[in-house]
XYZ file of C-alpha atoms in Angstrom:
194
model
C 211.268 14.954 -82.540
C 214.969 15.306 -82.009
C 217.921 16.448 -79.966
C 220.490 18.919 -81.297
C 224.028 19.120 -79.885
C 225.668 22.548 -80.085
C 229.308 23.566 -79.765
C 230.451 26.468 -77.564
C 229.733 28.923 -80.372
C 226.143 27.760 -80.797
C 226.673 25.774 -84.007
C 224.827 22.488 -84.465
C 227.437 19.699 -84.515
C 225.211 16.603 -84.171
C 221.548 15.707 -84.269
C 219.644 12.671 -83.047
C 216.146 11.910 -84.346
C 213.544 9.231 -83.742
C 210.543 8.230 -85.836
C 208.033 8.726 -83.015
C 207.825 11.541 -80.461
C 207.278 8.987 -77.676
C 210.791 7.537 -78.066
C 213.889 9.598 -77.268
C 217.624 9.050 -76.833
C 218.790 9.506 -73.241
C 221.476 12.141 -72.697
C 223.940 9.455 -71.537
C 223.395 7.384 -74.697
C 223.971 10.481 -76.859
C 227.225 11.209 -75.041
C 228.461 7.628 -75.629
C 227.467 7.875 -79.315
C 229.565 11.051 -79.544
C 232.575 9.228 -78.115
C 232.414 10.680 -74.637
C 233.600 8.003 -72.244
C 231.045 6.970 -69.678
C 232.345 5.923 -66.298
C 231.424 2.244 -66.262
C 232.519 1.842 -62.654
C 229.734 4.220 -61.670
C 226.982 2.489 -63.661
C 226.265 -0.997 -62.258
C 229.227 -2.365 -64.192
C 230.180 -6.014 -64.507
C 233.880 -6.842 -64.925
C 234.740 -9.762 -67.221
C 238.249 -11.220 -67.207
C 239.760 -14.012 -69.313
C 243.282 -15.006 -70.343
C 242.820 -12.879 -73.476
C 241.029 -9.694 -72.458
C 239.446 -7.526 -69.788
C 235.957 -6.135 -70.324
C 233.596 -3.856 -68.444
C 229.868 -4.090 -69.243
C 227.475 -1.359 -68.129
C 224.327 0.513 -69.181
C 224.432 4.208 -70.048
C 221.529 4.772 -67.646
C 220.808 3.262 -64.242
C 217.095 3.997 -64.487
C 214.950 3.864 -67.613
C 211.382 4.684 -68.564
C 209.045 3.739 -71.379
C 210.137 5.671 -74.468
C 213.855 5.713 -73.596
C 216.519 4.787 -76.118
C 219.608 3.932 -74.095
C 222.769 1.887 -74.642
C 224.340 -1.262 -73.273
C 228.109 -0.790 -73.427
C 231.064 -3.167 -73.262
C 234.529 -1.639 -72.951
C 237.030 -4.276 -74.154
C 240.798 -4.240 -73.561
C 242.740 -7.069 -75.237
C 245.710 -8.206 -73.153
C 249.250 -7.507 -74.359
C 250.032 -9.282 -77.628
C 246.411 -10.377 -78.182
C 243.914 -9.373 -80.821
C 240.265 -10.158 -81.516
C 238.634 -10.006 -84.930
C 236.659 -7.012 -86.152
C 234.005 -7.100 -88.880
C 235.647 -7.242 -92.305
C 236.413 -9.265 -95.414
C 237.543 -12.450 -93.682
C 236.111 -15.696 -92.296
C 237.400 -15.391 -88.713
C 234.993 -15.235 -85.763
C 234.224 -11.556 -85.163
C 233.849 -10.323 -81.593
C 230.124 -10.004 -81.085
C 227.746 -8.746 -78.442
C 224.521 -10.727 -78.582
C 221.772 -9.198 -76.435
C 218.779 -11.308 -75.476
C 216.457 -8.532 -74.346
C 212.852 -9.050 -73.205
C 210.388 -9.362 -76.091
C 208.979 -5.867 -75.652
C 212.407 -4.210 -76.022
C 213.822 -3.306 -79.455
C 217.563 -3.936 -79.845
C 219.348 -2.057 -82.642
C 222.557 -3.039 -84.458
C 225.747 -3.112 -82.395
C 228.096 -0.199 -83.146
C 231.740 -1.106 -83.772
C 234.669 1.344 -83.846
C 237.132 1.539 -86.733
C 239.353 -1.542 -86.904
C 243.101 -1.926 -87.261
C 244.670 -4.101 -89.960
C 246.831 -6.933 -88.651
C 249.497 -8.401 -90.931
C 250.108 -12.103 -90.283
C 253.469 -12.492 -91.976
C 253.713 -16.331 -92.264
C 250.637 -16.320 -94.548
C 251.084 -12.740 -95.795
C 247.509 -12.184 -94.616
C 245.958 -8.859 -93.647
C 242.832 -8.918 -91.521
C 240.716 -6.425 -89.542
C 241.260 -6.725 -85.780
C 241.140 -4.878 -82.476
C 244.433 -4.861 -80.542
C 243.873 -1.661 -78.543
C 241.025 -0.975 -76.082
C 237.695 -0.397 -77.827
C 233.987 -0.100 -77.114
C 230.950 -2.048 -78.340
C 227.631 -0.195 -78.061
C 224.203 -1.830 -78.278
C 221.367 0.712 -78.428
C 218.031 -0.431 -77.009
C 214.604 1.207 -77.253
C 211.771 0.661 -74.790
C 208.526 1.315 -76.677
C 205.857 3.519 -75.145
C 202.794 1.349 -74.494
C 200.232 1.132 -71.688
C 201.472 -2.344 -70.735
C 205.108 -1.218 -70.438
C 204.069 1.913 -68.518
C 202.229 -0.408 -66.113
C 205.389 -2.494 -65.601
C 207.447 0.647 -64.969
C 204.962 1.808 -62.295
C 205.366 -1.360 -60.177
C 207.289 -0.763 -56.935
C 210.891 -2.073 -56.997
C 210.470 -3.308 -60.589
C 213.607 -3.870 -62.660
C 214.425 -4.481 -66.312
C 217.097 -7.106 -67.021
C 218.784 -7.547 -70.398
C 220.842 -10.733 -70.734
C 223.589 -11.122 -73.268
C 226.726 -12.918 -74.398
C 230.080 -11.506 -75.465
C 231.518 -13.901 -78.064
C 235.042 -13.733 -79.440
C 238.086 -15.667 -80.598
C 241.436 -14.230 -79.551
C 244.801 -14.817 -81.185
C 248.372 -13.802 -80.579
C 251.295 -13.910 -83.035
C 251.480 -17.725 -82.833
C 248.186 -19.221 -81.572
C 244.460 -18.772 -82.165
C 242.672 -19.785 -78.969
C 239.384 -21.618 -78.535
C 236.359 -19.313 -79.023
C 234.883 -17.906 -75.807
C 231.327 -17.004 -74.786
C 231.005 -14.751 -71.725
C 227.523 -14.271 -70.247
C 226.690 -10.728 -69.200
C 223.593 -8.967 -67.916
C 222.448 -5.419 -67.282
C 219.792 -4.792 -64.611
C 218.127 -1.387 -64.624
C 215.557 0.232 -62.392
C 212.312 1.445 -63.880
C 211.364 5.102 -63.648
C 207.597 5.517 -63.863
C 206.179 8.072 -66.272
C 205.319 11.470 -64.861
C 201.782 12.325 -65.872
């Protein structure tokens, strides 16, 4: 099972496959994976603000069903003169999205964009950072089981994924105390059509 993305001339430019036919990427999650900006303000977004950065956390889909593979997104904008650490060959605390999803949900690895290299002249140190706005994407799969289908069929049922955005920010002179920002995404269930 899979989804093919075509360009305007009908050529396949991307493909998205799953191991089981019961589990499929949502269109919104595919668009985010392709770098198409989702409008977080239109998707049950939560705004997070600290002295170091602004962030907007939102799901790619407002409603989900058993078998959906969707994404939890955090758009991060470091404030002027600030940077946070990206994954790389260093021992600094990397910005991290830790999702504590319900047991029946499968969380995949967080997707990071390409990092910039910051040169800290006093130590002649070069380290991977994010200084410009960037996006963290956590893909999540809801397995297709009878029990989960039963939950989705309940009236007014919701699915909540809790999480924490962890980071340590620095400017040209100071590295600030590490921060943990709680975040959650609440989605409505869409029952299966039989």
